[in-house]
Every structure is written in C-alpha cells, then in structure tokens.
Short mmCIF file of C-alpha atoms and ligand atoms in Angstrom, two decimals:
data_model
loop_
_atom_site.label_atom_id
_atom_site.label_comp_id
_atom_site.label_asym_id
_atom_site.label_seq_id
_atom_site.Cartn_x
_atom_site.Cartn_y
_atom_site.Cartn_z
CA MET M 1 0.89 -1.20 -24.36
CA ASN M 2 -2.83 -2.76 -24.76
CA TYR M 3 -5.14 -3.84 -22.37
CA TYR M 4 -7.21 -6.89 -22.36
CA SER M 5 -11.22 -7.29 -21.14
CA THR M 6 -11.21 -9.61 -18.48
CA ASN M 7 -14.35 -11.40 -19.96
CA LYS M 8 -12.75 -11.06 -22.66
CA GLN M 9 -14.49 -10.74 -25.66
CA ALA M 10 -13.93 -7.43 -26.19
CA PRO M 11 -11.54 -5.81 -28.34
CA LEU M 12 -7.68 -4.83 -27.16
CA ALA M 13 -7.85 -2.02 -25.85
CA SER M 14 -4.64 1.51 -26.45
CA LEU M 15 -3.88 3.02 -22.57
CA GLU M 16 -6.77 5.80 -23.97
CA GLU M 17 -9.30 4.09 -25.21
CA ALA M 18 -8.68 1.55 -21.66
CA VAL M 19 -9.24 5.60 -19.88
CA VAL M 20 -11.76 6.98 -20.85
CA LYS M 21 -13.93 4.02 -21.28
CA GLY M 22 -13.88 3.00 -18.23
CA LEU M 23 -14.69 -0.33 -18.48
CA ALA M 24 -14.63 -2.68 -21.18
CA GLY M 25 -17.52 -3.37 -23.54
CA ASP M 26 -18.42 -6.38 -22.11
CA LYS M 27 -18.85 -5.59 -18.76
CA GLY M 28 -15.07 -6.76 -17.87
CA LEU M 29 -12.42 -4.88 -16.25
CA TYR M 30 -9.60 -3.77 -18.03
CA MET M 31 -6.34 -5.53 -17.52
CA PRO M 32 -2.22 -4.14 -19.08
CA GLU M 33 -1.08 -7.13 -21.38
CA GLN M 34 2.41 -7.43 -19.93
CA ILE M 35 2.37 -6.81 -16.32
CA ARG M 36 7.30 -5.72 -16.52
CA SER M 37 9.50 -6.96 -13.56
CA LEU M 38 11.88 -4.76 -12.41
CA ASP M 39 15.30 -5.61 -12.21
CA LYS M 40 16.60 -7.01 -8.39
CA GLU M 41 19.06 -4.09 -8.52
CA VAL M 42 16.29 -1.82 -8.87
CA ILE M 43 14.06 -2.82 -6.07
CA ALA M 44 17.48 -3.30 -4.13
CA ASP M 45 18.02 1.02 -4.86
CA LEU M 46 14.03 1.90 -4.03
CA LYS M 47 15.82 2.66 -0.05
CA ASN M 48 18.61 5.53 -2.28
CA ARG M 49 15.42 7.28 -3.92
CA SER M 50 12.95 9.81 -3.39
CA PHE M 51 9.65 8.74 -3.18
CA HIS M 52 9.24 10.96 -6.90
CA GLU M 53 12.16 9.08 -7.88
CA ILE M 54 10.17 5.12 -7.27
CA ALA M 55 6.63 6.11 -7.86
CA CYS M 56 8.33 7.45 -12.17
CA THR M 57 9.69 4.23 -12.90
CA VAL M 58 7.21 2.14 -11.34
CA ALA M 59 4.60 4.45 -13.93
CA GLN M 60 7.73 4.57 -16.50
CA ALA M 61 6.66 -0.46 -16.60
CA PHE M 62 2.81 0.64 -16.85
CA PHE M 63 2.89 4.15 -18.91
CA GLY M 64 6.15 4.27 -20.65
CA GLU M 65 5.66 2.82 -24.56
CA ASP M 66 2.65 5.70 -24.32
CA ILE M 67 3.66 8.70 -22.97
CA GLU M 68 6.41 10.22 -23.07
CA PRO M 69 9.13 10.06 -19.70
CA GLU M 70 8.64 13.70 -19.06
CA THR M 71 5.17 13.91 -19.66
CA LEU M 72 4.46 11.09 -17.40
CA ASP M 73 6.86 12.91 -15.30
CA ALA M 74 5.56 15.60 -14.53
CA LEU M 75 2.17 13.89 -13.99
CA VAL M 76 4.13 12.08 -10.69
CA ARG M 77 5.19 15.07 -9.60
CA ASP M 78 1.72 16.69 -10.02
CA THR M 79 -0.10 13.67 -8.58
CA LEU M 80 2.33 13.72 -5.31
CA SER M 81 2.12 16.30 -3.91
CA PHE M 82 2.15 14.97 -0.93
CA GLU M 83 4.44 12.01 0.74
CA THR M 84 3.15 8.75 3.16
CA PRO M 85 4.88 8.17 5.32
CA VAL M 86 5.36 4.77 6.73
CA VAL M 87 4.97 4.88 11.46
CA PRO M 88 6.03 2.76 14.34
CA VAL M 89 2.57 1.46 15.99
CA ARG M 90 4.45 -0.80 17.61
CA ASP M 91 7.16 -4.02 17.28
CA ASN M 92 7.48 -4.68 14.15
CA LEU M 93 3.88 -3.36 13.36
CA TYR M 94 4.42 0.07 10.97
CA SER M 95 1.18 2.01 9.32
CA LEU M 96 1.13 4.03 5.89
CA GLU M 97 0.34 6.51 6.18
CA LEU M 98 -1.89 7.31 3.06
CA PHE M 99 -4.29 9.77 4.37
CA HIS M 100 -1.53 13.40 3.54
CA GLY M 101 -3.55 14.38 -0.20
CA PRO M 102 -6.27 17.00 -0.09
CA THR M 103 -8.58 15.26 0.98
CA LEU M 104 -6.76 13.34 3.33
CA ALA M 105 -7.74 10.09 1.92
CA PHE M 106 -5.86 7.18 -0.16
CA LYS M 107 -7.94 7.31 -2.58
CA ASP M 108 -5.97 11.31 -3.76
CA VAL M 109 -3.77 9.53 -5.16
CA GLY M 110 -5.44 7.78 -7.83
CA GLY M 111 -8.21 10.52 -8.46
CA ARG M 112 -5.51 12.42 -9.09
CA PHE M 113 -3.87 10.79 -11.41
CA MET M 114 -6.82 9.89 -13.63
CA ALA M 115 -7.12 13.38 -13.95
CA ARG M 116 -4.58 14.48 -14.87
CA LEU M 117 -3.73 11.25 -17.30
CA LEU M 118 -7.28 12.08 -18.44
CA GLY M 119 -6.90 15.82 -18.98
CA TYR M 120 -3.57 14.89 -20.91
CA PHE M 121 -5.19 12.95 -23.83
CA ILE M 122 -8.55 15.13 -23.87
CA GLN M 123 -5.26 18.01 -24.60
CA LYS M 124 -3.31 16.09 -26.64
CA GLU M 125 -6.01 14.29 -29.09
CA GLY M 126 -8.79 17.11 -29.35
CA LEU M 127 -11.44 15.58 -27.64
CA ARG M 128 -14.80 16.95 -27.14
CA GLN M 129 -16.38 17.59 -23.03
CA VAL M 130 -15.02 14.52 -20.79
CA ASN M 131 -17.89 13.90 -18.20
CA VAL M 132 -16.70 11.88 -15.44
CA LEU M 133 -20.06 10.36 -13.84
CA VAL M 134 -19.36 9.44 -10.37
CA ALA M 135 -21.44 8.03 -7.23
CA THR M 136 -20.06 7.98 -4.11
CA SER M 137 -21.18 7.42 -0.41
CA GLY M 138 -18.76 9.61 0.75
CA ASP M 139 -14.94 9.12 -0.03
CA THR M 140 -14.60 8.93 -3.85
CA GLY M 141 -16.16 12.03 -4.58
CA SER M 142 -14.41 14.46 -2.88
CA ALA M 143 -10.97 12.74 -3.87
CA VAL M 144 -12.58 12.16 -7.40
CA ALA M 145 -13.65 15.63 -7.37
CA ASN M 146 -10.55 17.80 -5.76
CA GLY M 147 -8.74 15.28 -8.60
CA PHE M 148 -10.60 16.84 -11.00
CA LEU M 149 -10.91 20.68 -10.09
CA GLY M 150 -9.69 23.29 -13.07
CA VAL M 151 -8.63 20.69 -15.18
CA PRO M 152 -9.67 21.69 -18.42
CA GLY M 153 -11.91 19.35 -21.39
CA ILE M 154 -13.38 18.35 -18.50
CA HIS M 155 -17.25 18.30 -15.89
CA VAL M 156 -17.31 16.13 -13.11
CA TYR M 157 -20.93 15.60 -11.64
CA VAL M 158 -20.75 13.89 -7.59
CA LEU M 159 -23.96 11.81 -7.05
CA TYR M 160 -24.77 11.47 -3.43
CA PRO M 161 -27.42 10.74 -0.99
CA LYS M 162 -29.41 13.17 0.35
CA GLY M 163 -28.33 13.49 3.76
CA LYS M 164 -26.56 10.08 4.40
CA VAL M 165 -22.69 11.31 4.58
CA SER M 166 -21.45 12.85 6.66
CA PRO M 167 -21.75 16.73 6.86
CA ILE M 168 -17.44 17.14 6.67
CA GLN M 169 -17.78 14.98 3.27
CA GLU M 170 -19.88 16.86 1.39
CA CYS M 171 -18.55 20.46 2.14
CA GLN M 172 -14.99 18.21 1.00
CA PHE M 173 -17.35 18.58 -3.10
CA THR M 174 -20.84 20.53 -2.66
CA THR M 175 -18.40 23.68 -2.22
CA LEU M 176 -15.77 23.72 -5.26
CA GLY M 177 -17.37 25.08 -7.96
CA GLN M 178 -15.71 25.31 -11.47
CA ASN M 179 -15.81 22.18 -12.96
CA ILE M 180 -17.59 20.11 -10.16
CA THR M 181 -21.47 19.55 -9.95
CA ALA M 182 -22.87 18.13 -6.74
CA LEU M 183 -26.15 16.47 -7.87
CA GLU M 184 -28.11 15.57 -4.42
CA VAL M 185 -29.83 12.42 -4.97
CA ASP M 186 -33.23 12.03 -2.69
CA GLY M 187 -32.27 8.23 -2.55
CA THR M 188 -29.68 6.47 -1.45
CA PHE M 189 -25.99 5.29 -2.54
CA ASP M 190 -27.45 2.19 -4.46
CA ASP M 191 -30.22 4.59 -5.99
CA CYS M 192 -26.67 6.86 -7.21
CA GLN M 193 -25.12 3.90 -8.71
CA ALA M 194 -27.82 2.77 -10.76
CA LEU M 195 -28.66 6.71 -12.52
CA VAL M 196 -24.96 6.07 -12.93
CA LYS M 197 -25.88 2.89 -14.83
CA SER M 198 -28.13 3.60 -16.11
CA ALA M 199 -26.33 6.62 -17.13
CA PHE M 200 -23.58 4.73 -19.50
CA MET M 201 -26.54 2.65 -21.26
CA ASP M 202 -28.12 4.89 -22.81
CA GLU M 203 -27.44 5.63 -25.48
CA GLU M 204 -29.12 8.77 -26.44
CA LEU M 205 -26.94 10.27 -23.70
CA ASN M 206 -23.76 8.14 -25.39
CA ARG M 207 -24.83 10.41 -28.41
CA HIS M 208 -24.48 13.22 -26.96
CA LYS M 209 -22.63 13.52 -24.35
CA LYS M 210 -19.03 11.23 -23.58
CA LEU M 211 -19.80 9.75 -20.29
CA THR M 212 -16.82 7.84 -18.27
CA SER M 213 -16.18 6.89 -14.42
CA ALA M 214 -13.67 7.26 -11.68
CA ASN M 215 -13.92 4.22 -9.71
CA SER M 216 -11.57 1.99 -8.84
CA ILE M 217 -12.11 -0.01 -12.07
CA ASN M 218 -10.90 2.71 -14.04
CA VAL M 219 -6.28 1.45 -14.40
CA ALA M 220 -5.96 5.01 -14.69
CA ARG M 221 -7.38 5.46 -11.22
CA PHE M 222 -6.64 1.83 -9.58
CA LEU M 223 -2.39 1.06 -11.20
CA PRO M 224 -1.10 4.25 -9.53
CA GLN M 225 -1.88 2.79 -6.43
CA SER M 226 0.78 0.41 -6.67
CA PHE M 227 3.55 3.19 -6.46
CA TYR M 228 2.78 4.27 -2.83
CA TYR M 229 3.62 -0.04 -1.91
CA PHE M 230 6.59 0.66 -3.79
CA ASN M 231 8.08 3.43 -0.90
CA ALA M 232 6.96 1.77 1.33
CA TYR M 233 9.10 -1.06 0.69
CA ALA M 234 11.81 1.63 0.58
CA GLN M 235 11.02 2.79 4.22
CA LEU M 236 10.96 -0.10 5.38
CA ASP M 237 14.74 -1.75 3.71
CA LYS M 238 16.30 1.76 4.43
CA ALA M 239 15.44 0.79 8.34
CA GLY M 240 16.14 -3.07 7.45
CA LYS M 241 12.57 -3.90 8.41
CA ALA M 242 11.82 -5.67 4.61
CA ASP M 243 13.23 -8.99 4.73
CA GLU M 244 9.42 -10.54 5.60
CA LEU M 245 7.23 -8.35 4.74
CA VAL M 246 3.37 -8.53 5.96
CA VAL M 247 1.13 -6.61 3.94
CA SER M 248 -2.62 -5.52 5.54
CA VAL M 249 -4.44 -4.24 2.82
CA PRO M 250 -8.39 -2.72 4.97
CA SER M 251 -10.28 -3.68 1.32
CA GLY M 252 -14.41 -2.68 0.13
CA ASN M 253 -13.59 -2.82 -3.90
CA PHE M 254 -10.70 -5.06 -3.59
CA GLY M 255 -8.34 -1.87 -6.25
CA ASN M 256 -5.94 -1.53 -3.40
CA ILE M 257 -5.02 -4.72 -2.43
CA THR M 258 -5.05 -5.17 -5.91
CA ALA M 259 -3.03 -2.51 -6.75
CA GLY M 260 -0.13 -4.65 -4.51
CA LEU M 261 -0.40 -7.40 -5.94
CA PHE M 262 0.56 -6.11 -9.26
CA ALA M 263 3.34 -4.05 -7.34
CA HIS M 264 4.16 -8.41 -5.57
CA ARG M 265 3.98 -8.96 -9.47
CA MET M 266 6.18 -6.78 -10.31
CA GLY M 267 9.16 -8.50 -8.60
CA LEU M 268 8.42 -6.09 -5.06
CA PRO M 269 9.61 -8.63 -2.19
CA ILE M 270 5.68 -8.39 0.15
CA LYS M 271 6.28 -12.57 2.00
CA ARG M 272 2.47 -12.17 2.01
CA PHE M 273 -0.95 -10.49 1.95
CA ILE M 274 -4.23 -9.74 4.22
CA ALA M 275 -7.61 -8.74 3.36
CA ALA M 276 -8.99 -7.15 6.12
CA ASN M 277 -12.86 -7.34 5.86
CA ASN M 278 -15.86 -5.70 7.58
CA ARG M 279 -19.09 -7.80 8.62
CA ASN M 280 -18.84 -7.25 4.22
CA ASP M 281 -17.08 -10.49 4.46
CA VAL M 282 -17.50 -12.05 0.38
CA PHE M 283 -13.72 -11.76 -0.23
CA LEU M 284 -13.75 -14.40 2.71
CA ASP M 285 -15.20 -16.87 1.66
CA TYR M 286 -14.69 -17.22 -1.27
CA LEU M 287 -10.54 -18.05 0.77
CA ARG M 288 -13.20 -20.72 3.21
CA THR M 289 -15.48 -22.43 0.11
CA GLY M 290 -13.23 -20.77 -3.28
CA VAL M 291 -16.94 -20.25 -4.01
CA TYR M 292 -17.60 -16.19 -5.12
CA THR M 293 -21.37 -15.32 -3.48
CA PRO M 294 -21.79 -11.83 -3.97
CA ARG M 295 -24.26 -10.48 -1.73
CA PRO M 296 -26.07 -7.00 -1.04
CA SER M 297 -23.92 -4.74 1.01
CA VAL M 298 -24.76 -3.78 5.15
CA PRO M 299 -23.75 -1.05 6.81
CA THR M 300 -20.45 -0.95 9.04
CA ILE M 301 -18.45 2.53 11.43
CA ALA M 302 -15.82 1.20 7.98
CA ASN M 303 -18.42 2.60 5.95
CA ALA M 304 -15.68 2.71 2.74
CA MET M 305 -15.50 -1.02 2.95
CA ASP M 306 -19.23 -1.85 3.37
CA VAL M 307 -19.22 -4.12 -0.69
CA GLY M 308 -21.03 -6.64 -1.35
CA ASP M 309 -19.93 -7.43 -5.30
CA PRO M 310 -16.50 -5.99 -5.46
CA SER M 311 -15.31 -4.89 -8.54
CA ASN M 312 -11.22 -5.56 -8.78
CA PHE M 313 -12.15 -9.45 -7.32
CA ALA M 314 -12.28 -10.19 -11.08
CA ARG M 315 -8.77 -8.01 -11.68
CA ILE M 316 -7.43 -10.92 -9.07
CA LEU M 317 -8.99 -13.74 -10.49
CA ASP M 318 -7.16 -12.99 -14.06
CA LEU M 319 -4.20 -12.13 -12.41
CA TYR M 320 -4.11 -15.85 -11.31
CA GLY M 321 -5.80 -17.40 -13.96
CA GLU M 322 -3.23 -18.01 -16.43
CA ASN M 323 -2.50 -21.20 -15.51
CA GLY M 324 -6.22 -23.12 -14.66
CA ASN M 325 -7.41 -22.19 -11.51
CA PRO M 326 -6.48 -18.92 -9.07
CA TYR M 327 -7.60 -20.63 -6.53
CA PRO M 328 -4.69 -22.45 -4.34
CA GLU M 329 -2.32 -19.53 -5.38
CA ILE M 330 -4.51 -16.55 -4.55
CA CYS M 331 -4.87 -18.89 -1.30
CA GLN M 332 -0.77 -18.95 -0.54
CA LEU M 333 -0.54 -15.68 -1.06
CA ILE M 334 -4.05 -14.16 0.68
CA SER M 335 -5.48 -14.81 3.81
CA GLY M 336 -8.36 -13.00 5.32
CA TYR M 337 -10.01 -11.71 7.85
CA ARG M 338 -13.67 -10.26 9.15
CA PHE M 339 -14.44 -7.73 11.86
CA THR M 340 -17.01 -6.12 12.75
CA ASP M 341 -18.40 -2.89 14.31
CA GLU M 342 -17.14 -4.03 18.36
CA GLU M 343 -14.52 -5.39 17.60
CA ILE M 344 -13.36 -2.45 15.51
CA GLY M 345 -14.09 -0.44 18.22
CA ALA M 346 -12.02 -2.43 20.54
CA THR M 347 -9.17 -1.88 18.24
CA MET M 348 -8.86 1.44 18.26
CA LYS M 349 -9.74 2.72 21.60
CA SER M 350 -6.63 -0.42 22.98
CA VAL M 351 -4.11 0.34 20.48
CA TYR M 352 -5.24 4.29 21.77
CA THR M 353 -4.52 3.19 25.23
CA GLU M 354 -2.02 1.25 24.78
CA THR M 355 0.26 3.09 22.40
CA GLY M 356 -1.30 6.42 22.03
CA TYR M 357 -1.93 6.59 17.84
CA VAL M 358 -5.67 7.01 16.81
CA LEU M 359 -6.81 4.84 13.96
CA ASP M 360 -10.02 5.86 11.45
CA PRO M 361 -12.16 2.38 11.83
CA HIS M 362 -10.50 1.01 8.32
CA GLY M 363 -6.67 1.51 9.30
CA ALA M 364 -8.44 -0.95 12.25
CA CYS M 365 -9.64 -3.53 10.20
CA GLY M 366 -6.01 -3.45 8.36
CA TYR M 367 -4.60 -3.50 12.44
CA GLN M 368 -6.59 -6.20 13.63
CA ALA M 369 -5.32 -8.25 11.25
CA LEU M 370 -2.42 -8.47 11.37
CA ILE M 371 -2.62 -8.65 15.58
CA GLU M 372 -5.63 -12.80 14.46
CA ASP M 373 -2.77 -13.98 11.75
CA GLY M 374 0.21 -13.34 14.37
CA LEU M 375 2.45 -12.81 12.61
CA ALA M 376 6.38 -14.32 13.03
CA PRO M 377 9.27 -13.64 15.10
CA ASN M 378 10.85 -12.33 12.24
CA GLU M 379 8.24 -10.91 10.40
CA THR M 380 7.29 -7.15 9.77
CA GLY M 381 3.76 -5.57 10.24
CA LEU M 382 2.21 -3.35 8.00
CA PHE M 383 -1.28 -1.98 8.35
CA LEU M 384 -2.38 0.30 5.04
CA GLU M 385 -3.98 3.45 6.86
CA THR M 386 -6.06 3.94 4.30
CA ALA M 387 -7.82 7.89 5.52
CA HIS M 388 -7.31 10.19 8.46
CA PRO M 389 -8.78 9.91 11.42
CA ALA M 390 -10.51 13.57 11.66
CA LYS M 391 -13.07 11.74 8.40
CA PHE M 392 -15.07 10.07 10.62
CA LYS M 393 -14.26 12.11 13.72
CA GLY M 394 -17.65 11.90 14.98
CA THR M 395 -17.23 7.85 15.28
CA VAL M 396 -13.40 7.93 16.87
CA ASP M 397 -14.27 10.96 18.99
CA GLN M 398 -17.27 8.41 20.94
CA ILE M 399 -15.17 5.68 20.79
CA LEU M 400 -12.02 6.95 22.01
CA ASP M 401 -13.67 9.78 24.62
CA THR M 402 -11.20 11.93 22.62
CA ASP M 403 -11.35 15.43 20.36
CA ILE M 404 -9.40 14.83 17.73
CA LYS M 405 -8.21 18.14 15.76
CA ILE M 406 -9.42 18.50 12.79
CA PRO M 407 -6.36 19.63 9.61
CA ALA M 408 -6.15 22.55 8.60
CA LYS M 409 -7.18 20.82 4.87
CA LEU M 410 -10.61 19.86 6.22
CA LYS M 411 -11.10 23.12 8.16
CA ALA M 412 -10.78 24.79 3.98
CA PHE M 413 -13.09 22.53 2.96
CA MET M 414 -16.08 23.12 5.11
CA GLN M 415 -15.85 27.12 5.16
CA GLY M 416 -16.67 26.91 1.73
CA GLU M 417 -20.53 27.36 0.82
CA LYS M 418 -21.99 24.85 -0.23
CA LYS M 419 -24.17 24.23 -3.54
CA SER M 420 -25.84 21.79 -4.81
CA VAL M 421 -28.67 20.08 -7.73
CA GLU M 422 -31.67 18.94 -5.72
CA MET M 423 -32.20 15.37 -8.34
CA GLU M 424 -34.99 12.96 -8.19
CA LYS M 425 -33.68 8.88 -8.47
CA ASP M 426 -35.47 8.71 -11.07
CA PHE M 427 -33.64 8.48 -14.28
CA ASP M 428 -36.30 10.14 -16.72
CA THR M 429 -34.97 13.15 -14.55
CA PHE M 430 -31.35 12.62 -14.48
CA LYS M 431 -31.19 11.52 -18.40
CA ALA M 432 -33.33 15.36 -19.34
CA TYR M 433 -30.63 17.40 -16.74
CA LEU M 434 -27.73 16.38 -18.20
CA MET M 435 -28.56 16.32 -21.97
CA LYS M 436 -29.25 20.22 -21.00
CA GLN M 437 -25.98 21.06 -19.64
C1 PLP U 501 -12.26 3.93 -0.85
C2 PLP U 501 -11.77 2.69 0.92
C3 PLP U 501 -11.49 1.87 1.01
C4 PLP U 501 -11.56 0.01 -0.05
O1 PLP U 501 -10.75 0.19 -0.31
P1 PLP U 501 -10.58 -0.53 -2.28
O2 PLP U 501 -9.39 -0.13 -2.63
O3 PLP U 501 -12.26 -0.27 -3.12
O4 PLP U 501 -10.87 -1.60 -1.28
C5 PLP U 501 -11.13 1.64 2.63
N1 PLP U 501 -10.76 3.08 3.26
C6 PLP U 501 -10.94 3.97 2.52
C7 PLP U 501 -10.83 5.23 3.89
C8 PLP U 501 -11.34 4.13 1.27
O5 PLP U 501 -11.81 5.39 1.22
#
C-alpha cells in the first residue's frame, strides 16, 4: 500500500520508504491510501479471539499487501509479549491498562513494532546502518530505546535534557548499552528537539549517515496503537458492555487518539471519543473556535502531555477533511476537556480514597474527562491508563500519601550502570560527534 503526505506536495511512498523516512519530504505526515473496514462478522467475533489474533487481523488490514502473513504474525507476536487488560474502576467506568510492557508505558507497543518492522526492512533490503535519533523528555526515549535494543542494523541515539528527567526514566535508557547511546544534553528538552531537527536538515550529515525518527509521526509507531482499541472492545463486548462505548484518551501529540480514530474508521463501534488534556489545551481551543493556534507548552505533572503543537493534529484534519471542512465531523465525534495540576491531583486522591485504584497523572485526566462528560446511563466509559503510576512515583506518593511499590521490571533498570555521553547544545558539536561514529 502507498502512503501520501498530509501536505500533498511529496510523492507517494511505499511502506518501507514511509517507515525509513519518518516525515515526508514536504514535512507532512504519511497517511495510508486506504483504511480498510473489517466485516461486521469479524468485529462481532473479536470477543472469541486472543489479543494476538485480533492484532494480526488489524495488522493484516494495514500491512498485508507489503508483508507476508507469517512475517507479520511474528512481528506482532514479538511486539505483544504482554496484555492490555480492561479493569473496572467503578460502575460503567473502565481503565484500559496499557502499562504492562517492558517500560510500563503505552509507547512500548508502537516502539517495539516499529523497531521490528524497520529491522525487517533493513535485513530484507540489506540497507546500511540506520540511525534513529530521538529527543525525549522522559517516556519516549525509554520505550524507543528498549524497543530497538539489540535489533541488528540499527543504532539509537537518545537525546535528553541533563537533570530534567526523573531518575527512574533516566535509568531506562542510560543503562542499556549495546546499540543504544544516551546523550545527556546540557540544555532543555526543546534544545534536544532542535538538535534532532537540525540533524535531519543537514545535507552533509545525511550523506554520511542514514537518519530516521521514531516519534509518533512515524506510521510504524502510530498505526499499531490501534491494536489495543480492538482488543479493549473485545473484552468489553464479552462482558456485554460494548454497545455504547465512549473512549477517553489522555493526549499530548495526539498519536494515541488518532490510532483510535483509525480503528473507528475501520468499523470499530465506538460511539464517541474524548481528548483529555492538561493545561496544554490547543485542541480544546480548536473544538471551541474552529481555529487551531499552536502555543509553547507549559510544564505540568502529566508531563508526557506537555505539547503545545500536537504533531498528529494534521492526521485528524486529513482523516475528516475528504469532503471539505473537517470541523463539523470532528466536533461530532470528539469532545475535549482540560485539567490543571490541582484538578489532576484532586481526581487521583478521590479515586484512590473511594475505589482504591491508583491513577497516574495522565490516566487521571482521561478518567476525569469521562466524569465531567457525564455518561448517559446506557453508556460505558473507557479511559486509557497510559503509564504505570510507579513511573511517576514522586508525584503519586506525594498526592496520595502512599509508598507505591516499584514493579520488578522497573527495579531491574535501576540496578544497571548509568552510561551517557555529555553533549553541548550547539549543533556543530553534535554533528561532529555523529560524523565520527
Ligand atoms: C506519550 C504519552 C501520552 C500522550 O500520548 P500522545 O500519543 O502523544 O497523545 C500520554 N500519557 C503518557 C504516559 C505518555 O507517555
């Protein structure tokens, strides 16, 4: 299948080109030319299928023309070595726990699938080494680094701001070794991102090295996120709770919710979506006014959602813009809510006191958006719990007055030896370093 750019100025790309390039030449985001619907009978039968079978059915619809079934099956099996359970929190309100992967965040699904798909293309085509550059404020770096760990033909450089990620996050990408290099940049997250962007633009560097990006602009990272929407539907359908499903997604770059919108387009019966935001609420402004105005991000306790110009917004516009103005359809299907740090903390506290369920600050936005929305009696609410609360232990313990247990997986990282390369924030130093590698 071919992929077109949301800016419509770049040539069509094959799956391989779209994955290796990441962003289209006209700076648009790649979209699949077709989004295949699944038959009603297939959807009705999801409840009798395993997560692996469900994911293979969805993967087949996207990648079936480009990858043989056995290979795709293996890619999916390798990616999904963990479950994404739906857990009841209170009447008609469920948590989709996406944090049971190796780095305890939902980005493991896309990170692992992309690593395996890229690894497959590198092997098949005998490409020279591909270098993945990823700037991180915490969570993306760990999921991408762990996804790519040990994949032949790929080297990952994680750029992170010195002293500005939590110790738990830092050890998830500085202790790995092998094909993962952590670059500790003397600057902010924005400085890290600027270095990565400059690297992609630098002709000399790109002649010497094959560079790609692994954030959610990459189709290989973002499309597989639709797998767990189908799986969640299957679990709720089995419990007789899937008829009027409202899905609330804590959103930053809007990759996760866009994967849900793709699932919806493929025929998954979700009644409507909610985009839950922290104080970074440019999408909510768009819903209210029809005008999209990006702004610099502000820091919050749900820091993986501190995004002032969500990159996947272009995909949402494209998805609903086929017949003109996408605004009315977007407003019909998606509503938005925003929460301050105080409101996020109050939600975490009351849910813990009333139900015993520990929300992380991101999931708390998703939960509270369903409450504010006021579900109708026949509706079922599902929010995506995007990270394990232990990843934000400091914040969570302080708000809940707890001492939550750190899962063994996370502890193992914390015992490793930290290795990083100190890096200035100026591009010339960074470029000279990459050229020498
Ligand atoms: C990345 C992330 C988000 C935001 O997801 P997007 O796809 O960027 O909207 C939400 N919560 C957590 C914990 C994350 O790591």
